[in-house]
PDB file of C-alpha atoms in Angstrom:
ATOM      1  CA  UNK A   1       0.000   0.000   0.000  1.00  0.00           C
ATOM      2  CA  UNK A   2       1.389   3.423  -0.986  1.00  0.00           C
ATOM      3  CA  UNK A   3       1.749   5.704   2.009  1.00  0.00           C
ATOM      4  CA  UNK A   4       1.837   9.452   2.417  1.00  0.00           C
ATOM      5  CA  UNK A   5       5.210  11.020   3.206  1.00  0.00           C
ATOM      6  CA  UNK A   6       6.533  14.386   4.268  1.00  0.00           C
ATOM      7  CA  UNK A   7       6.781  15.723   0.698  1.00  0.00           C
ATOM      8  CA  UNK A   8       3.068  15.190   0.122  1.00  0.00           C
ATOM      9  CA  UNK A   9       0.805  17.854   1.552  1.00  0.00           C
ATOM     10  CA  UNK A  10      -2.597  16.759   0.245  1.00  0.00           C
ATOM     11  CA  UNK A  11      -4.523  17.265  -2.976  1.00  0.00           C
ATOM     12  CA  UNK A  12      -5.453  20.595  -4.505  1.00  0.00           C
ATOM     13  CA  UNK A  13      -8.474  21.345  -6.661  1.00  0.00           C
ATOM     14  CA  UNK A  14      -8.168  21.686 -10.428  1.00  0.00           C
ATOM     15  CA  UNK A  15      -9.213  25.351 -10.303  1.00  0.00           C
ATOM     16  CA  UNK A  16      -6.643  26.380  -7.686  1.00  0.00           C
ATOM     17  CA  UNK A  17      -3.789  28.433  -9.203  1.00  0.00           C
ATOM     18  CA  UNK A  18      -0.661  26.323  -9.662  1.00  0.00           C
ATOM     19  CA  UNK A  19       2.440  27.871  -8.086  1.00  0.00           C
ATOM     20  CA  UNK A  20       4.941  25.098  -8.844  1.00  0.00           C
ATOM     21  CA  UNK A  21       5.187  23.336 -12.215  1.00  0.00           C
ATOM     22  CA  UNK A  22       7.074  20.070 -12.527  1.00  0.00           C
ATOM     23  CA  UNK A  23       7.284  17.107 -14.890  1.00  0.00           C
ATOM     24  CA  UNK A  24       8.497  13.537 -14.840  1.00  0.00           C
ATOM     25  CA  UNK A  25       7.977  10.086 -16.200  1.00  0.00           C
ATOM     26  CA  UNK A  26       7.121   6.446 -15.739  1.00  0.00           C
ATOM     27  CA  UNK A  27      10.257   5.075 -17.350  1.00  0.00           C
ATOM     28  CA  UNK A  28      10.003   1.447 -18.408  1.00  0.00           C
ATOM     29  CA  UNK A  29      12.141  -1.331 -19.829  1.00  0.00           C
ATOM     30  CA  UNK A  30      11.564  -5.018 -20.583  1.00  0.00           C
ATOM     31  CA  UNK A  31      12.607  -7.275 -17.707  1.00  0.00           C
ATOM     32  CA  UNK A  32      12.934 -11.020 -17.143  1.00  0.00           C
ATOM     33  CA  UNK A  33       9.359 -11.253 -15.835  1.00  0.00           C
ATOM     34  CA  UNK A  34       7.790  -8.448 -17.871  1.00  0.00           C
ATOM     35  CA  UNK A  35       7.844  -4.672 -17.859  1.00  0.00           C
ATOM     36  CA  UNK A  36       9.871  -2.938 -15.154  1.00  0.00           C
ATOM     37  CA  UNK A  37       9.595   0.717 -14.126  1.00  0.00           C
ATOM     38  CA  UNK A  38      12.194   2.998 -12.597  1.00  0.00           C
ATOM     39  CA  UNK A  39      11.869   4.539  -9.132  1.00  0.00           C
ATOM     40  CA  UNK A  40      14.196   6.877  -7.270  1.00  0.00           C
ATOM     41  CA  UNK A  41      14.980   7.097  -3.561  1.00  0.00           C
ATOM     42  CA  UNK A  42      15.330  10.590  -2.116  1.00  0.00           C
ATOM     43  CA  UNK A  43      17.320  10.758   1.121  1.00  0.00           C
ATOM     44  CA  UNK A  44      15.858  14.136   2.079  1.00  0.00           C
ATOM     45  CA  UNK A  45      12.387  12.609   2.395  1.00  0.00           C
ATOM     46  CA  UNK A  46      13.287   8.948   2.844  1.00  0.00           C
ATOM     47  CA  UNK A  47      10.834   8.059   0.082  1.00  0.00           C
ATOM     48  CA  UNK A  48      10.565   6.098  -3.166  1.00  0.00           C
ATOM     49  CA  UNK A  49       8.950   8.050  -5.988  1.00  0.00           C
ATOM     50  CA  UNK A  50       8.762   8.571  -9.721  1.00  0.00           C
ATOM     51  CA  UNK A  51      11.577  10.684 -11.167  1.00  0.00           C
ATOM     52  CA  UNK A  52      10.475  14.280 -11.667  1.00  0.00           C
ATOM     53  CA  UNK A  53      11.583  17.877 -11.203  1.00  0.00           C
ATOM     54  CA  UNK A  54      10.678  21.522 -11.647  1.00  0.00           C
ATOM     55  CA  UNK A  55      10.523  23.206 -15.048  1.00  0.00           C
ATOM     56  CA  UNK A  56      13.187  25.723 -15.944  1.00  0.00           C
ATOM     57  CA  UNK A  57      11.881  29.147 -16.960  1.00  0.00           C
ATOM     58  CA  UNK A  58      10.268  28.929 -20.406  1.00  0.00           C
ATOM     59  CA  UNK A  59      10.902  25.182 -20.668  1.00  0.00           C
ATOM     60  CA  UNK A  60       8.344  22.912 -22.346  1.00  0.00           C
ATOM     61  CA  UNK A  61       6.951  20.386 -19.824  1.00  0.00           C
ATOM     62  CA  UNK A  62       7.819  17.417 -22.045  1.00  0.00           C
ATOM     63  CA  UNK A  63      11.406  18.622 -22.439  1.00  0.00           C
ATOM     64  CA  UNK A  64      11.595  19.112 -18.679  1.00  0.00           C
ATOM     65  CA  UNK A  65      10.217  15.622 -18.033  1.00  0.00           C
ATOM     66  CA  UNK A  66      12.887  13.918 -20.138  1.00  0.00           C
ATOM     67  CA  UNK A  67      15.631  16.166 -18.748  1.00  0.00           C
ATOM     68  CA  UNK A  68      14.657  15.522 -15.138  1.00  0.00           C
ATOM     69  CA  UNK A  69      14.501  11.765 -15.714  1.00  0.00           C
ATOM     70  CA  UNK A  70      18.021  11.876 -17.145  1.00  0.00           C
ATOM     71  CA  UNK A  71      19.333  14.045 -14.305  1.00  0.00           C
ATOM     72  CA  UNK A  72      17.839  11.935 -11.529  1.00  0.00           C
ATOM     73  CA  UNK A  73      18.330   8.434 -12.962  1.00  0.00           C
ATOM     74  CA  UNK A  74      20.965   8.790 -15.697  1.00  0.00           C
ATOM     75  CA  UNK A  75      18.468   7.068 -18.015  1.00  0.00           C
ATOM     76  CA  UNK A  76      18.002   8.462 -21.522  1.00  0.00           C
ATOM     77  CA  UNK A  77      14.282   8.041 -22.226  1.00  0.00           C
ATOM     78  CA  UNK A  78      11.932   8.486 -25.185  1.00  0.00           C
ATOM     79  CA  UNK A  79       8.463   9.886 -24.322  1.00  0.00           C
ATOM     80  CA  UNK A  80       5.414   8.001 -25.507  1.00  0.00           C
ATOM     81  CA  UNK A  81       2.020   8.558 -23.827  1.00  0.00           C
ATOM     82  CA  UNK A  82       0.792  11.389 -21.631  1.00  0.00           C
ATOM     83  CA  UNK A  83      -0.289  10.153 -18.204  1.00  0.00           C
ATOM     84  CA  UNK A  84      -2.489  11.853 -15.595  1.00  0.00           C
ATOM     85  CA  UNK A  85      -1.329  15.163 -14.173  1.00  0.00           C
ATOM     86  CA  UNK A  86      -0.986  15.086 -10.411  1.00  0.00           C
ATOM     87  CA  UNK A  87      -1.843  18.081  -8.234  1.00  0.00           C
ATOM     88  CA  UNK A  88      -0.898  18.343  -4.586  1.00  0.00           C
ATOM     89  CA  UNK A  89       0.411  20.795  -2.031  1.00  0.00           C
ATOM     90  CA  UNK A  90       4.169  21.117  -1.577  1.00  0.00           C
ATOM     91  CA  UNK A  91       5.489  23.351   1.200  1.00  0.00           C
ATOM     92  CA  UNK A  92       2.084  25.012   1.310  1.00  0.00           C
ATOM     93  CA  UNK A  93       1.937  25.778  -2.434  1.00  0.00           C
ATOM     94  CA  UNK A  94      -0.225  24.189  -5.119  1.00  0.00           C
ATOM     95  CA  UNK A  95       1.972  22.000  -7.334  1.00  0.00           C
ATOM     96  CA  UNK A  96       1.170  20.256 -10.629  1.00  0.00           C
ATOM     97  CA  UNK A  97       3.311  17.476 -12.088  1.00  0.00           C
ATOM     98  CA  UNK A  98       2.836  16.356 -15.691  1.00  0.00           C
ATOM     99  CA  UNK A  99       3.851  12.763 -16.427  1.00  0.00           C
ATOM    100  CA  UNK A 100       4.553  10.766 -19.567  1.00  0.00           C
ATOM    101  CA  UNK A 101       5.329   7.119 -20.079  1.00  0.00           C
ATOM    102  CA  UNK A 102       8.863   6.803 -21.433  1.00  0.00           C
ATOM    103  CA  UNK A 103      10.823   3.983 -23.000  1.00  0.00           C
ATOM    104  CA  UNK A 104      14.332   3.624 -21.589  1.00  0.00           C
ATOM    105  CA  UNK A 105      16.707   3.986 -24.542  1.00  0.00           C
ATOM    106  CA  UNK A 106      20.023   3.977 -22.696  1.00  0.00           C
ATOM    107  CA  UNK A 107      21.641   4.307 -19.307  1.00  0.00           C
ATOM    108  CA  UNK A 108      24.874   5.750 -18.026  1.00  0.00           C
ATOM    109  CA  UNK A 109      26.654   5.299 -14.751  1.00  0.00           C
ATOM    110  CA  UNK A 110      24.354   6.497 -11.964  1.00  0.00           C
ATOM    111  CA  UNK A 111      26.162   8.250  -9.132  1.00  0.00           C
ATOM    112  CA  UNK A 112      24.323   8.683  -5.799  1.00  0.00           C
ATOM    113  CA  UNK A 113      23.813  12.297  -4.769  1.00  0.00           C
ATOM    114  CA  UNK A 114      22.082  14.468  -2.222  1.00  0.00           C
ATOM    115  CA  UNK A 115      18.798  14.571  -4.170  1.00  0.00           C
ATOM    116  CA  UNK A 116      18.693  10.920  -5.297  1.00  0.00           C
ATOM    117  CA  UNK A 117      20.846   8.282  -3.622  1.00  0.00           C
ATOM    118  CA  UNK A 118      19.400   5.157  -5.233  1.00  0.00           C
ATOM    119  CA  UNK A 119      17.700   4.124  -8.473  1.00  0.00           C
ATOM    120  CA  UNK A 120      15.958   0.780  -8.823  1.00  0.00           C
ATOM    121  CA  UNK A 121      13.794  -1.083 -11.336  1.00  0.00           C
ATOM    122  CA  UNK A 122      10.665  -2.883 -10.177  1.00  0.00           C
ATOM    123  CA  UNK A 123       7.949  -4.970 -11.851  1.00  0.00           C
ATOM    124  CA  UNK A 124       4.857  -2.803 -12.183  1.00  0.00           C
ATOM    125  CA  UNK A 125       2.908  -4.372  -9.302  1.00  0.00           C
ATOM    126  CA  UNK A 126       5.923  -4.103  -7.009  1.00  0.00           C
ATOM    127  CA  UNK A 127       6.442  -0.473  -8.016  1.00  0.00           C
ATOM    128  CA  UNK A 128       2.834   0.372  -7.087  1.00  0.00           C
ATOM    129  CA  UNK A 129       3.441  -1.093  -3.645  1.00  0.00           C
ATOM    130  CA  UNK A 130       6.881   0.466  -3.212  1.00  0.00           C
ATOM    131  CA  UNK A 131       6.139   4.135  -3.974  1.00  0.00           C
ATOM    132  CA  UNK A 132       5.540   6.329  -0.948  1.00  0.00           C
ATOM    133  CA  UNK A 133       2.658   8.425  -2.300  1.00  0.00           C
ATOM    134  CA  UNK A 134      -0.814   7.454  -3.504  1.00  0.00           C
ATOM    135  CA  UNK A 135      -0.604   9.800  -6.503  1.00  0.00           C
ATOM    136  CA  UNK A 136       2.529   8.008  -7.774  1.00  0.00           C
ATOM    137  CA  UNK A 137       0.741   4.674  -7.463  1.00  0.00           C
ATOM    138  CA  UNK A 138      -2.178   6.057  -9.497  1.00  0.00           C
ATOM    139  CA  UNK A 139       0.130   7.279 -12.266  1.00  0.00           C
ATOM    140  CA  UNK A 140       1.852   3.875 -12.453  1.00  0.00           C
ATOM    141  CA  UNK A 141      -1.555   2.169 -12.566  1.00  0.00           C
ATOM    142  CA  UNK A 142      -2.555   4.412 -15.494  1.00  0.00           C
ATOM    143  CA  UNK A 143       0.640   3.380 -17.276  1.00  0.00           C
ATOM    144  CA  UNK A 144      -0.074  -0.303 -16.617  1.00  0.00           C
ATOM    145  CA  UNK A 145      -3.516   0.052 -18.220  1.00  0.00           C
ATOM    146  CA  UNK A 146      -2.052   1.232 -21.553  1.00  0.00           C
ATOM    147  CA  UNK A 147      -1.628  -1.065 -24.545  1.00  0.00           C
ATOM    148  CA  UNK A 148       1.983  -1.632 -25.606  1.00  0.00           C
ATOM    149  CA  UNK A 149       3.280   1.323 -27.617  1.00  0.00           C
ATOM    150  CA  UNK A 150       4.960   0.240 -30.849  1.00  0.00           C
ATOM    151  CA  UNK A 151       5.614   3.621 -32.491  1.00  0.00           C
ATOM    152  CA  UNK A 152       5.544   7.347 -31.831  1.00  0.00           C
ATOM    153  CA  UNK A 153       4.773  10.068 -34.371  1.00  0.00           C
ATOM    154  CA  UNK A 154       5.448  13.744 -33.754  1.00  0.00           C
ATOM    155  CA  UNK A 155       2.990  15.666 -35.940  1.00  0.00           C
ATOM    156  CA  UNK A 156       3.449  19.445 -36.232  1.00  0.00           C
ATOM    157  CA  UNK A 157       1.833  22.238 -38.179  1.00  0.00           C
ATOM    158  CA  UNK A 158       4.136  24.488 -40.173  1.00  0.00           C
ATOM    159  CA  UNK A 159       5.381  27.617 -38.445  1.00  0.00           C
ATOM    160  CA  UNK A 160       4.320  31.194 -39.206  1.00  0.00           C
ATOM    161  CA  UNK A 161       4.782  32.222 -42.834  1.00  0.00           C
ATOM    162  CA  UNK A 162       3.255  35.685 -43.079  1.00  0.00           C
ATOM    163  CA  UNK A 163      -0.102  36.377 -44.675  1.00  0.00           C
ATOM    164  CA  UNK A 164      -1.224  34.545 -47.769  1.00  0.00           C
ATOM    165  CA  UNK A 165      -2.558  37.767 -49.277  1.00  0.00           C
ATOM    166  CA  UNK A 166       0.789  39.568 -49.146  1.00  0.00           C
ATOM    167  CA  UNK A 167       2.700  36.807 -50.963  1.00  0.00           C
ATOM    168  CA  UNK A 168       2.805  37.318 -54.714  1.00  0.00           C
ATOM    169  CA  UNK A 169       4.170  33.957 -55.817  1.00  0.00           C
ATOM    170  CA  UNK A 170       2.594  30.478 -55.796  1.00  0.00           C
ATOM    171  CA  UNK A 171       1.312  29.683 -52.319  1.00  0.00           C
ATOM    172  CA  UNK A 172       3.330  26.458 -52.052  1.00  0.00           C
ATOM    173  CA  UNK A 173       6.469  28.619 -52.300  1.00  0.00           C
ATOM    174  CA  UNK A 174       5.573  30.943 -49.417  1.00  0.00           C
ATOM    175  CA  UNK A 175       8.477  30.854 -46.931  1.00  0.00           C
ATOM    176  CA  UNK A 176       8.675  31.178 -43.173  1.00  0.00           C
ATOM    177  CA  UNK A 177       8.992  34.708 -41.840  1.00  0.00           C
ATOM    178  CA  UNK A 178      11.138  35.775 -38.886  1.00  0.00           C
ATOM    179  CA  UNK A 179       8.517  34.640 -36.382  1.00  0.00           C
ATOM    180  CA  UNK A 180       8.228  31.313 -38.190  1.00  0.00           C
ATOM    181  CA  UNK A 181      11.953  30.633 -38.061  1.00  0.00           C
ATOM    182  CA  UNK A 182      11.896  31.331 -34.319  1.00  0.00           C
ATOM    183  CA  UNK A 183       9.052  28.826 -33.943  1.00  0.00           C
ATOM    184  CA  UNK A 184      10.941  26.261 -36.035  1.00  0.00           C
ATOM    185  CA  UNK A 185      13.941  26.567 -33.740  1.00  0.00           C
ATOM    186  CA  UNK A 186      11.717  26.113 -30.686  1.00  0.00           C
ATOM    187  CA  UNK A 187      10.453  22.837 -32.155  1.00  0.00           C
ATOM    188  CA  UNK A 188      13.941  21.340 -32.321  1.00  0.00           C
ATOM    189  CA  UNK A 189      14.075  20.042 -28.699  1.00  0.00           C
ATOM    190  CA  UNK A 190      10.679  18.341 -29.127  1.00  0.00           C
ATOM    191  CA  UNK A 191      11.676  16.689 -32.402  1.00  0.00           C
ATOM    192  CA  UNK A 192      14.941  15.477 -30.885  1.00  0.00           C
ATOM    193  CA  UNK A 193      13.124  13.990 -27.864  1.00  0.00           C
ATOM    194  CA  UNK A 194      11.270  11.388 -29.937  1.00  0.00           C
ATOM    195  CA  UNK A 195      14.466  10.296 -31.745  1.00  0.00           C
ATOM    196  CA  UNK A 196      12.833  10.067 -35.188  1.00  0.00           C
ATOM    197  CA  UNK A 197      14.272   7.635 -37.687  1.00  0.00           C
ATOM    198  CA  UNK A 198      12.901   9.740 -40.580  1.00  0.00           C
ATOM    199  CA  UNK A 199      11.451  13.208 -41.205  1.00  0.00           C
ATOM    200  CA  UNK A 200       8.487  13.858 -43.513  1.00  0.00           C
ATOM    201  CA  UNK A 201       6.916  17.066 -44.751  1.00  0.00           C
ATOM    202  CA  UNK A 202       4.072  18.302 -46.884  1.00  0.00           C
ATOM    203  CA  UNK A 203       5.329  19.758 -50.155  1.00  0.00           C
ATOM    204  CA  UNK A 204       4.790  23.430 -49.236  1.00  0.00           C
ATOM    205  CA  UNK A 205       8.046  25.299 -48.724  1.00  0.00           C
ATOM    206  CA  UNK A 206       6.998  26.547 -45.279  1.00  0.00           C
ATOM    207  CA  UNK A 207       6.432  22.962 -44.122  1.00  0.00           C
ATOM    208  CA  UNK A 208       9.863  21.799 -45.228  1.00  0.00           C
ATOM    209  CA  UNK A 209      11.482  24.858 -43.652  1.00  0.00           C
ATOM    210  CA  UNK A 210       9.743  24.173 -40.339  1.00  0.00           C
ATOM    211  CA  UNK A 211      11.720  20.931 -40.024  1.00  0.00           C
ATOM    212  CA  UNK A 212      14.980  22.377 -41.384  1.00  0.00           C
ATOM    213  CA  UNK A 213      16.590  23.252 -38.008  1.00  0.00           C
ATOM    214  CA  UNK A 214      15.798  19.815 -36.573  1.00  0.00           C
ATOM    215  CA  UNK A 215      16.966  18.081 -39.749  1.00  0.00           C
ATOM    216  CA  UNK A 216      20.285  19.909 -39.566  1.00  0.00           C
ATOM    217  CA  UNK A 217      20.847  18.880 -35.955  1.00  0.00           C
ATOM    218  CA  UNK A 218      19.797  15.258 -36.525  1.00  0.00           C
ATOM    219  CA  UNK A 219      21.585  15.026 -39.892  1.00  0.00           C
ATOM    220  CA  UNK A 220      18.458  13.571 -41.506  1.00  0.00           C
ATOM    221  CA  UNK A 221      16.935  14.383 -44.906  1.00  0.00           C
ATOM    222  CA  UNK A 222      13.408  15.773 -45.109  1.00  0.00           C
ATOM    223  CA  UNK A 223      11.243  13.544 -47.275  1.00  0.00           C
ATOM    224  CA  UNK A 224       8.405  15.346 -49.065  1.00  0.00           C
ATOM    225  CA  UNK A 225       5.083  13.510 -49.059  1.00  0.00           C
ATOM    226  CA  UNK A 226       2.007  14.871 -50.838  1.00  0.00           C
ATOM    227  CA  UNK A 227      -0.336  12.933 -48.535  1.00  0.00           C
ATOM    228  CA  UNK A 228       0.185  15.695 -45.973  1.00  0.00           C
ATOM    229  CA  UNK A 229      -0.730  18.544 -48.357  1.00  0.00           C
ATOM    230  CA  UNK A 230      -3.805  20.741 -48.017  1.00  0.00           C
ATOM    231  CA  UNK A 231      -6.568  20.223 -50.615  1.00  0.00           C
ATOM    232  CA  UNK A 232      -5.712  21.318 -54.122  1.00  0.00           C
ATOM    233  CA  UNK A 233      -8.357  23.256 -56.104  1.00  0.00           C
ATOM    234  CA  UNK A 234     -11.293  20.909 -56.689  1.00  0.00           C
ATOM    235  CA  UNK A 235     -10.070  18.385 -54.105  1.00  0.00           C
ATOM    236  CA  UNK A 236     -12.213  17.524 -51.096  1.00  0.00           C
ATOM    237  CA  UNK A 237     -10.861  18.065 -47.577  1.00  0.00           C
ATOM    238  CA  UNK A 238     -12.164  14.629 -46.633  1.00  0.00           C
ATOM    239  CA  UNK A 239      -9.917  13.039 -49.228  1.00  0.00           C
ATOM    240  CA  UNK A 240      -6.824  14.778 -47.812  1.00  0.00           C
ATOM    241  CA  UNK A 241      -7.716  13.885 -44.228  1.00  0.00           C
ATOM    242  CA  UNK A 242      -8.116  10.204 -45.104  1.00  0.00           C
ATOM    243  CA  UNK A 243      -4.830  10.177 -47.023  1.00  0.00           C
ATOM    244  CA  UNK A 244      -2.940  11.827 -44.156  1.00  0.00           C
ATOM    245  CA  UNK A 245      -4.428   9.492 -41.539  1.00  0.00           C
ATOM    246  CA  UNK A 246      -3.582   6.440 -43.633  1.00  0.00           C
ATOM    247  CA  UNK A 247      -0.022   7.651 -44.224  1.00  0.00           C
ATOM    248  CA  UNK A 248       0.560   8.382 -40.526  1.00  0.00           C
ATOM    249  CA  UNK A 249      -0.625   4.882 -39.633  1.00  0.00           C
ATOM    250  CA  UNK A 250       1.516   3.302 -42.339  1.00  0.00           C
ATOM    251  CA  UNK A 251       4.619   5.208 -41.231  1.00  0.00           C
ATOM    252  CA  UNK A 252       4.042   4.223 -37.610  1.00  0.00           C
ATOM    253  CA  UNK A 253       3.886   0.566 -38.612  1.00  0.00           C
ATOM    254  CA  UNK A 254       6.739   0.610 -41.123  1.00  0.00           C
ATOM    255  CA  UNK A 255       9.213   3.067 -39.600  1.00  0.00           C
ATOM    256  CA  UNK A 256       8.383   3.201 -35.893  1.00  0.00           C
ATOM    257  CA  UNK A 257       9.256   6.743 -34.899  1.00  0.00           C
ATOM    258  CA  UNK A 258       8.913   9.695 -37.275  1.00  0.00           C
ATOM    259  CA  UNK A 259       8.367  13.452 -37.256  1.00  0.00           C
ATOM    260  CA  UNK A 260       5.917  14.940 -39.746  1.00  0.00           C
ATOM    261  CA  UNK A 261       5.079  18.521 -40.697  1.00  0.00           C
ATOM    262  CA  UNK A 262       1.670  19.084 -42.261  1.00  0.00           C
ATOM    263  CA  UNK A 263      -0.856  21.903 -42.669  1.00  0.00           C
ATOM    264  CA  UNK A 264      -3.700  23.461 -40.755  1.00  0.00           C
ATOM    265  CA  UNK A 265      -6.482  22.190 -43.015  1.00  0.00           C
ATOM    266  CA  UNK A 266      -5.208  18.605 -42.862  1.00  0.00           C
ATOM    267  CA  UNK A 267      -4.261  17.884 -39.250  1.00  0.00           C
ATOM    268  CA  UNK A 268      -7.717  18.228 -37.588  1.00  0.00           C
ATOM    269  CA  UNK A 269      -9.416  15.921 -40.102  1.00  0.00           C
ATOM    270  CA  UNK A 270      -6.631  13.365 -39.917  1.00  0.00           C
ATOM    271  CA  UNK A 271      -6.828  13.245 -36.126  1.00  0.00           C
ATOM    272  CA  UNK A 272     -10.603  12.948 -36.218  1.00  0.00           C
ATOM    273  CA  UNK A 273     -10.256   9.845 -38.348  1.00  0.00           C
ATOM    274  CA  UNK A 274      -7.455   8.352 -36.283  1.00  0.00           C
ATOM    275  CA  UNK A 275      -9.315   8.865 -33.000  1.00  0.00           C
ATOM    276  CA  UNK A 276     -12.935   8.555 -34.141  1.00  0.00           C
ATOM    277  CA  UNK A 277     -13.689  11.722 -32.155  1.00  0.00           C
ATOM    278  CA  UNK A 278     -15.517  14.038 -34.517  1.00  0.00           C
ATOM    279  CA  UNK A 279     -16.662  16.375 -31.718  1.00  0.00           C
ATOM    280  CA  UNK A 280     -13.179  17.172 -30.388  1.00  0.00           C
ATOM    281  CA  UNK A 281     -11.232  20.291 -31.321  1.00  0.00           C
ATOM    282  CA  UNK A 282      -8.015  19.275 -33.084  1.00  0.00           C
ATOM    283  CA  UNK A 283      -7.266  22.759 -34.388  1.00  0.00           C
ATOM    284  CA  UNK A 284      -3.496  23.205 -34.251  1.00  0.00           C
ATOM    285  CA  UNK A 285      -1.668  26.514 -33.920  1.00  0.00           C
ATOM    286  CA  UNK A 286       1.158  27.322 -36.309  1.00  0.00           C
ATOM    287  CA  UNK A 287       4.336  25.864 -34.884  1.00  0.00           C
ATOM    288  CA  UNK A 288       2.248  23.628 -32.588  1.00  0.00           C
ATOM    289  CA  UNK A 289       1.792  19.916 -32.741  1.00  0.00           C
ATOM    290  CA  UNK A 290       0.888  16.542 -31.300  1.00  0.00           C
ATOM    291  CA  UNK A 291       2.623  13.518 -29.835  1.00  0.00           C
ATOM    292  CA  UNK A 292       0.889  10.479 -31.343  1.00  0.00           C
ATOM    293  CA  UNK A 293       1.661   7.089 -29.757  1.00  0.00           C
ATOM    294  CA  UNK A 294       0.552   4.039 -31.744  1.00  0.00           C
ATOM    295  CA  UNK A 295      -0.104   0.481 -30.679  1.00  0.00           C
ATOM    296  CA  UNK A 296       0.068  -1.384 -33.970  1.00  0.00           C
ATOM    297  CA  UNK A 297      -2.305   0.433 -36.305  1.00  0.00           C
ATOM    298  CA  UNK A 298      -4.261   2.124 -33.502  1.00  0.00           C
ATOM    299  CA  UNK A 299      -3.620   5.581 -32.095  1.00  0.00           C
ATOM    300  CA  UNK A 300      -3.481   5.288 -28.314  1.00  0.00           C
ATOM    301  CA  UNK A 301      -3.930   8.844 -27.051  1.00  0.00           C
ATOM    302  CA  UNK A 302      -3.106  12.109 -28.889  1.00  0.00           C
ATOM    303  CA  UNK A 303      -1.213  14.584 -26.748  1.00  0.00           C
ATOM    304  CA  UNK A 304      -1.313  18.268 -27.689  1.00  0.00           C
ATOM    305  CA  UNK A 305       2.131  19.797 -27.229  1.00  0.00           C
TER     306      UNK A 305
END
């Protein structure tokens, strides 16, 4: 049975202003008897918990989650599925911790420190019993209820490219503007997190350029794919949405982990078809995107980034 410890000051309501933002992960690996998850022991509190830590100023929660896991456990992890956000009181302040399931991709040489003095791997049921806080046990239980993730797709909308009406050339040639290039650079840490094997883009110049900074860092080519293009004159939006959804599923099955840049009139329809949720808002801001974990040919849970 998970027990409350000194670091846990009770739940807070969803509408209470959050004063402390943190992120972490349920990091897993295959073990002799099945899946094992990683827990850390903190000498300050004498507890066993999930690895997590506070966000740096301006840091994306997903980037912070992977960074904190690496800092506390020396495990390099690849994020997969968003898990429940936990809210509780820490030192009298409302705290929210975002969690993701993460596949362990590599480990270094852990050195005990003042924050974490031990790291251990436990079968899922043992981990639920070992953690010191009920909210950690609930997050691990949510992870255990997931189907096995076989692939992860990072799907982004192209960054800002000025106004269509002020561009005099063909629309597919419209480039990113200064704001768009800044957004493209901000996407780089998120693209790198998923460790894509390949990069794909709609044929519009602004889509290709959105992935350019990440492609340069990863030393990967950008492969242009017309299935992610917006409708051409006379083409139905439904047709483009079906093509994009089918291509995303095929890439997840054939490649495993990819990053894709598409367009604003394609992404919502594609996600509607992948999820079956026609009443959900999948509108995506320029330079925004989604983490899409797949189990075989089925999308598990889209996560807006």
